[in-house]
Short mmCIF file of C-alpha atoms in Angstrom, two decimals:
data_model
loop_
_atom_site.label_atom_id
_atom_site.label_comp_id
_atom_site.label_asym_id
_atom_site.label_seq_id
_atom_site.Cartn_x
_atom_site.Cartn_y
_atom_site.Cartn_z
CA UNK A 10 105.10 36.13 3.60
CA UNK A 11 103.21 35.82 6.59
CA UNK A 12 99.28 34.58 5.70
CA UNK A 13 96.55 35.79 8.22
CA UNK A 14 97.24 35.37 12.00
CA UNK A 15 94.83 35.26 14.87
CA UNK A 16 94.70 35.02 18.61
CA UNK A 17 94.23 33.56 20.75
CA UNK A 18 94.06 30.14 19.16
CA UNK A 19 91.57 29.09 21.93
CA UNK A 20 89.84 30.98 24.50
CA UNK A 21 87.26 29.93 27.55
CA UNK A 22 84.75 32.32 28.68
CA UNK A 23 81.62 32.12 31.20
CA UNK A 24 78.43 33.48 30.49
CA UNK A 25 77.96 37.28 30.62
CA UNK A 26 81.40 37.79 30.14
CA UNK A 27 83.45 39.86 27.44
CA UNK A 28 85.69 38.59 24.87
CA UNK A 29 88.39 40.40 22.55
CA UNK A 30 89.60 38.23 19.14
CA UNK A 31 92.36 39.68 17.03
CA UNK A 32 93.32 39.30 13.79
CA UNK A 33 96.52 40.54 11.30
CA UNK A 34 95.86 40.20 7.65
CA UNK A 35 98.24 38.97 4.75
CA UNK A 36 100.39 41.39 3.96
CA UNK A 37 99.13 43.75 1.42
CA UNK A 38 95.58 43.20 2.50
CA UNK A 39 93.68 45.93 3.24
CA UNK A 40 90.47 44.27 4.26
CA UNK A 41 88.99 42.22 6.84
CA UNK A 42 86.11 40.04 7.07
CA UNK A 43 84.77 37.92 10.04
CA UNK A 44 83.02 34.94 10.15
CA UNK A 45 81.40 32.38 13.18
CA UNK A 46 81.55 28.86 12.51
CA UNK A 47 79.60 26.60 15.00
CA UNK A 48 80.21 22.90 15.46
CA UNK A 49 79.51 21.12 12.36
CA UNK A 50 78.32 24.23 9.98
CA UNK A 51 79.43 26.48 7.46
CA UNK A 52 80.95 29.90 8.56
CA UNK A 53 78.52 32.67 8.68
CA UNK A 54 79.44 36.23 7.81
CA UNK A 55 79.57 38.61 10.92
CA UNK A 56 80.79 42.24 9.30
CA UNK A 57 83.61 42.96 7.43
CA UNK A 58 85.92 46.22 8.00
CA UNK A 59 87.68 48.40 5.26
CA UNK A 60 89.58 51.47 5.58
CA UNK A 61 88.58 51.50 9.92
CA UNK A 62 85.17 51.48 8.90
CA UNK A 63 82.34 48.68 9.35
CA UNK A 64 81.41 48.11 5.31
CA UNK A 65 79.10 45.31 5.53
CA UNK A 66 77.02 43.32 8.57
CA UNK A 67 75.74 39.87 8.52
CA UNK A 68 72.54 38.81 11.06
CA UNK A 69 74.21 39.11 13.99
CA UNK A 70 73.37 40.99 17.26
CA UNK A 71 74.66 44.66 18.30
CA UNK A 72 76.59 42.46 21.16
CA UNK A 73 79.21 41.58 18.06
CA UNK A 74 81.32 44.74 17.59
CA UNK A 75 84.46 45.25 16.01
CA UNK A 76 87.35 47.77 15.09
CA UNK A 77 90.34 47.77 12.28
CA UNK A 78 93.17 49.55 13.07
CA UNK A 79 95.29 51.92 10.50
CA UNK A 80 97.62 48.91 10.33
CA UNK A 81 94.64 47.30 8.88
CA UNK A 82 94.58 44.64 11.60
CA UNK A 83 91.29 43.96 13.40
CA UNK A 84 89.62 43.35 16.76
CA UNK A 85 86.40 41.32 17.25
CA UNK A 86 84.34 41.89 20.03
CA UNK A 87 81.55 40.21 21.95
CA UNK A 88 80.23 41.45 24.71
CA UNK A 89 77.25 39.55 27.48
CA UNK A 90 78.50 36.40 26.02
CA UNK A 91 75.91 33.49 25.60
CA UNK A 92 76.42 30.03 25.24
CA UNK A 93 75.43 29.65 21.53
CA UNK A 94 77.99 31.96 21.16
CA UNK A 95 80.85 29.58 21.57
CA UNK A 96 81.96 28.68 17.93
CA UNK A 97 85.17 28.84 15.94
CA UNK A 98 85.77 32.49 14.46
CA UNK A 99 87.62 32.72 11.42
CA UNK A 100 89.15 35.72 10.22
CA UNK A 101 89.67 36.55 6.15
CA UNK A 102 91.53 38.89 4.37
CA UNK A 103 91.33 40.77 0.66
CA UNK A 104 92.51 43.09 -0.98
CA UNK A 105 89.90 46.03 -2.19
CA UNK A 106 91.64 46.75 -5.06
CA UNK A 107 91.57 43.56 -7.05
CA UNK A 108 88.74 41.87 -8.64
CA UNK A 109 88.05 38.54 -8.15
CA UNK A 110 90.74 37.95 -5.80
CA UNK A 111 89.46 35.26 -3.28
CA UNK A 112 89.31 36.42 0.87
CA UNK A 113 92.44 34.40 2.88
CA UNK A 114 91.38 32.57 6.06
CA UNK A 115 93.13 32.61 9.27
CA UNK A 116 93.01 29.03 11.27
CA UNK A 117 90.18 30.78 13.75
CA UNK A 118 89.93 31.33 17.52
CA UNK A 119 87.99 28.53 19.17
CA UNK A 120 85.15 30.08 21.71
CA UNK A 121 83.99 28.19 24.32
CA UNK A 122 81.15 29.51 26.64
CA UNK A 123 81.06 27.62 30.15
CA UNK B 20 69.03 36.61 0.15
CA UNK B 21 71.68 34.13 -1.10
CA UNK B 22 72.31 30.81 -0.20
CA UNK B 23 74.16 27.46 -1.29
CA UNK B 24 72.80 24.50 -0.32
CA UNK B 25 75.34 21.05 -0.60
CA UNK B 26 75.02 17.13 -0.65
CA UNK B 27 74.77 15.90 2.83
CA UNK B 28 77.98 13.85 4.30
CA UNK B 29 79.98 12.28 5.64
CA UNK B 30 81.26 11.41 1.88
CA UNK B 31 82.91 7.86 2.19
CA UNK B 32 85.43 6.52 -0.37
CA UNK B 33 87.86 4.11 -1.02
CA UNK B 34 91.10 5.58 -2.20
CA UNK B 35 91.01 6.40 -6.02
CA UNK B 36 87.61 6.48 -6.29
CA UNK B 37 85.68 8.82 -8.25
CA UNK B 38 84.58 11.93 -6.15
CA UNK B 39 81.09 14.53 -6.70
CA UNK B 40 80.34 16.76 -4.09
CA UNK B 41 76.96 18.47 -5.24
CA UNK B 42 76.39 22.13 -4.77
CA UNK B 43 74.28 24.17 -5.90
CA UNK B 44 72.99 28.01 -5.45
CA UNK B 45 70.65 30.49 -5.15
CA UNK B 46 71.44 34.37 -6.13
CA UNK B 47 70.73 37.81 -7.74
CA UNK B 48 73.11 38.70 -10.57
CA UNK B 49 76.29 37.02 -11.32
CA UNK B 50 78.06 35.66 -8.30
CA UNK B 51 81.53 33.89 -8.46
CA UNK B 52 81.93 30.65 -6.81
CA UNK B 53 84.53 28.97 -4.75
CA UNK B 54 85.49 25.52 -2.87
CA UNK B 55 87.24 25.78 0.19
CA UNK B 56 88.51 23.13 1.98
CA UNK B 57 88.90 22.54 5.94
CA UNK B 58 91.30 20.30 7.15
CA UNK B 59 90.89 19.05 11.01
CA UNK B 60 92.29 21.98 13.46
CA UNK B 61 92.31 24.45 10.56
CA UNK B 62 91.00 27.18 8.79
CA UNK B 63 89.44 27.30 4.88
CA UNK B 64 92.00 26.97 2.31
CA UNK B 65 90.75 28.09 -1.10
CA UNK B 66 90.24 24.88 -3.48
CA UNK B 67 88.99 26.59 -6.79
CA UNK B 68 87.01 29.12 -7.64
CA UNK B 69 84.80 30.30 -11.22
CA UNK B 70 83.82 33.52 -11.15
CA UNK B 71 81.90 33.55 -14.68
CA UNK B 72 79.45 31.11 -16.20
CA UNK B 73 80.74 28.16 -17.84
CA UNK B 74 84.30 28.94 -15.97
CA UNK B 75 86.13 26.07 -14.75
CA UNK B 76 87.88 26.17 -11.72
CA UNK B 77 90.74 23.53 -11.17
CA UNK B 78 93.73 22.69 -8.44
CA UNK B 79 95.00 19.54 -6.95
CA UNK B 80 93.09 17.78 -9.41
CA UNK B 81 90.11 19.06 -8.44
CA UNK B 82 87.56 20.36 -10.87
CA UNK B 83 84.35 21.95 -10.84
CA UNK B 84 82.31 24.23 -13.61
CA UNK B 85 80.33 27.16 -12.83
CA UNK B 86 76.62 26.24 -14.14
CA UNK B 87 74.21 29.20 -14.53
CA UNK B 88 71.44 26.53 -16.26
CA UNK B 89 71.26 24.84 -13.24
CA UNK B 90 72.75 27.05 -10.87
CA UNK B 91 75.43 24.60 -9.60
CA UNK B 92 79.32 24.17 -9.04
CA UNK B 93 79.82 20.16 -8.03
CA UNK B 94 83.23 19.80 -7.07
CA UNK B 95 84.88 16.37 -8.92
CA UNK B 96 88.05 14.54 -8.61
CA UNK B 97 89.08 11.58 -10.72
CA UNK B 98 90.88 9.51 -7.79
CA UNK B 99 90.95 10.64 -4.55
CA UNK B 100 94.08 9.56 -1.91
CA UNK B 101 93.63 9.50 2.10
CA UNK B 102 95.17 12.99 2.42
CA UNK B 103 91.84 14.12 0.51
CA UNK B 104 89.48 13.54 3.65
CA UNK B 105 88.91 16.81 5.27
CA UNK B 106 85.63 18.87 4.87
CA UNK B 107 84.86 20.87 2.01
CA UNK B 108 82.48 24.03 2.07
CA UNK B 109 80.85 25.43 -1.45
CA UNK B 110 80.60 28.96 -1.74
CA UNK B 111 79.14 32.10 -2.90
CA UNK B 112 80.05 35.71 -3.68
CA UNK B 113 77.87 38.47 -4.96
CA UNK B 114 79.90 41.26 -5.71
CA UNK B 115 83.20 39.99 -8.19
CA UNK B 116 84.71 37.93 -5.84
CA UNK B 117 87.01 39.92 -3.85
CA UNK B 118 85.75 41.88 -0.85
CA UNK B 119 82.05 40.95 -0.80
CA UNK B 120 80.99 38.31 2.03
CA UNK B 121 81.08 34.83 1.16
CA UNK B 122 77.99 32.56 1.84
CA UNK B 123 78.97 28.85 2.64
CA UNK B 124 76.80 25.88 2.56
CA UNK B 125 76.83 23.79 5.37
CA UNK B 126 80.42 21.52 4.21
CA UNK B 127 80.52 17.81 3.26
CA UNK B 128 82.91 15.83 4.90
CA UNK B 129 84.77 13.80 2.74
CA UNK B 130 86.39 10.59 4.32
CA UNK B 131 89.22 8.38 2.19
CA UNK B 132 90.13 5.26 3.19
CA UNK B 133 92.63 2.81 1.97
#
C-alpha cells in the first residue's frame, strides 16, 4: 500500500521563476492538504483540495496556486518565485469520510531559490 | 486564530532518561491534538493523537493527555534510546481531526545520546 508520494524530491529555482510540485495520495484518500516548512519551523498550512476544488486557504499569497486531479492527486504551484519561498513542502492526505482520522505526510519537495 | 506554542530545543538526553516535551494551545471549540515526529530527510510521521479531553494518546511508548484545564498535550516517554532523537512538532486540529488543517508549533528537537 503505497503511502503519499511526491516529486521531485528536490528542486532548484532562480528568482522570478515558476515551479510545479506534485503529489499522489494514499490510496483511498480523497483529500489533499499542503503545507511549507522553512528551515527550522513548523509546517504552515497553504490550502487544501477536495473533490478538484480549493476547500480551505492558509495566509499565503495568490502566487501559491494549486489543482487536484479526478485521480485525486495534486499539483502545487508557485509562480514569480522569491527567495523566502525556498522551504520544504510537504504534502498530506485524508480521507473526508472518516472522523478523526489523522492527514498522512509525504517526505516533501525541498525548494531552493538561487 | 489557533496556535500551539512548544518548549524551546534542542532537548538533550542521555539514553533512558525521562522525556517532557511541553505543548500547549490556544483554540475555539474542541480541537483534537496530535504529535508528529520528523526524522532527518523526512516527512511527519504521526506519534499520537487525543481528539477529546482527558484522551490519552499513546505509541512507541510515548504518551501524552489531552488537557482542556490547562490547554496542553506534553508529550512523555519513560526512557528514551538514541533512535528517539529526531524533531517532534505538537499539533492542532479544529474541525474532528480528519480533513481540517493542522496548526504546528514550531518542533523541539530531541537529541539522545549514549
Amino acid at each position: 500500500d503505497a503511502g503519499v508520494t511526491q516529486s521531485p524530491t528536490h528542486l532548484i529555482k532562480t528568482r522570478g521563476q515558476q515551479v510545479t510540485l506534485r503529489c499522489s495520495p494514499k490510496s483511498g484518500h480523497d483529500t489533499v492538504s499542503w503545507y511549507q516548512q522553512a528551515l527550522g519551523q513548523g509546517p504552515q498550512f497553504i490550502f487544501q483540495y477536495y473533490e478538484e476544488e480549493e476547500r480551505q486557504r492558509g495566509n499565503f499569497p495568490d502566487r501559491f496556486s494549486g489543482h487536484q486531479f479526478p485521480n485525486y492527486s495534486s499539483e502545487l504551484n508557485v509562480n514569480a518565485l522569491l527567495l523566502g519561498d525556498s522551504a520544504l513542502y510537504l504534502c498530506a492526505s485524508s480521507f473526508q469520510g472518516l472522523n478523526n482520522q489523522p492527514q498522512h505526510f509525504g517526505d516533501g519537495t525541498r525548494l531552493s531559490i538561487l | 486564530g489557533n496556535s500551539v506554542t512548544q518548549m524551546e530545543g534542542p532537548v538533550t538526553l542521555s539514553e533512558e532518561a525521562f522525556l517532557t516535551i511541553n505543548c500547549t494551545y490556544t483554540a475555539t471549540g474542541y480541537p483534537s491534538l496530535f504529535w508528529y515526529v520528523q526524522y532527518p530527510g523526512e516527512g511527519l510521521q504521526l506519534l499520537l493523537k487525543a481528539t477529546k479531553a482527558d484522551d490519552k494518546g499513546s505509541n512507541k511508548g510515548f504518551e501524552a493527555t489531552y488537557r482542556k484545564e490547562t490547554t496542553s498535550f506534553h508529550l512523555e516517554k519513560g526512557s528514551v534510546q538514541v533512535s528517539d532523537s529526531a524533531v517532534y512538532f505538537c499539533a492542532l486540529s479544529d474541525k474532528g481531526g480528519t480533513a481540517s488543517k493542522l496548526t504546528f508549533g514550531t518542533g523541539t528537537r530531541l537529541q539522545v545520546t549514549l
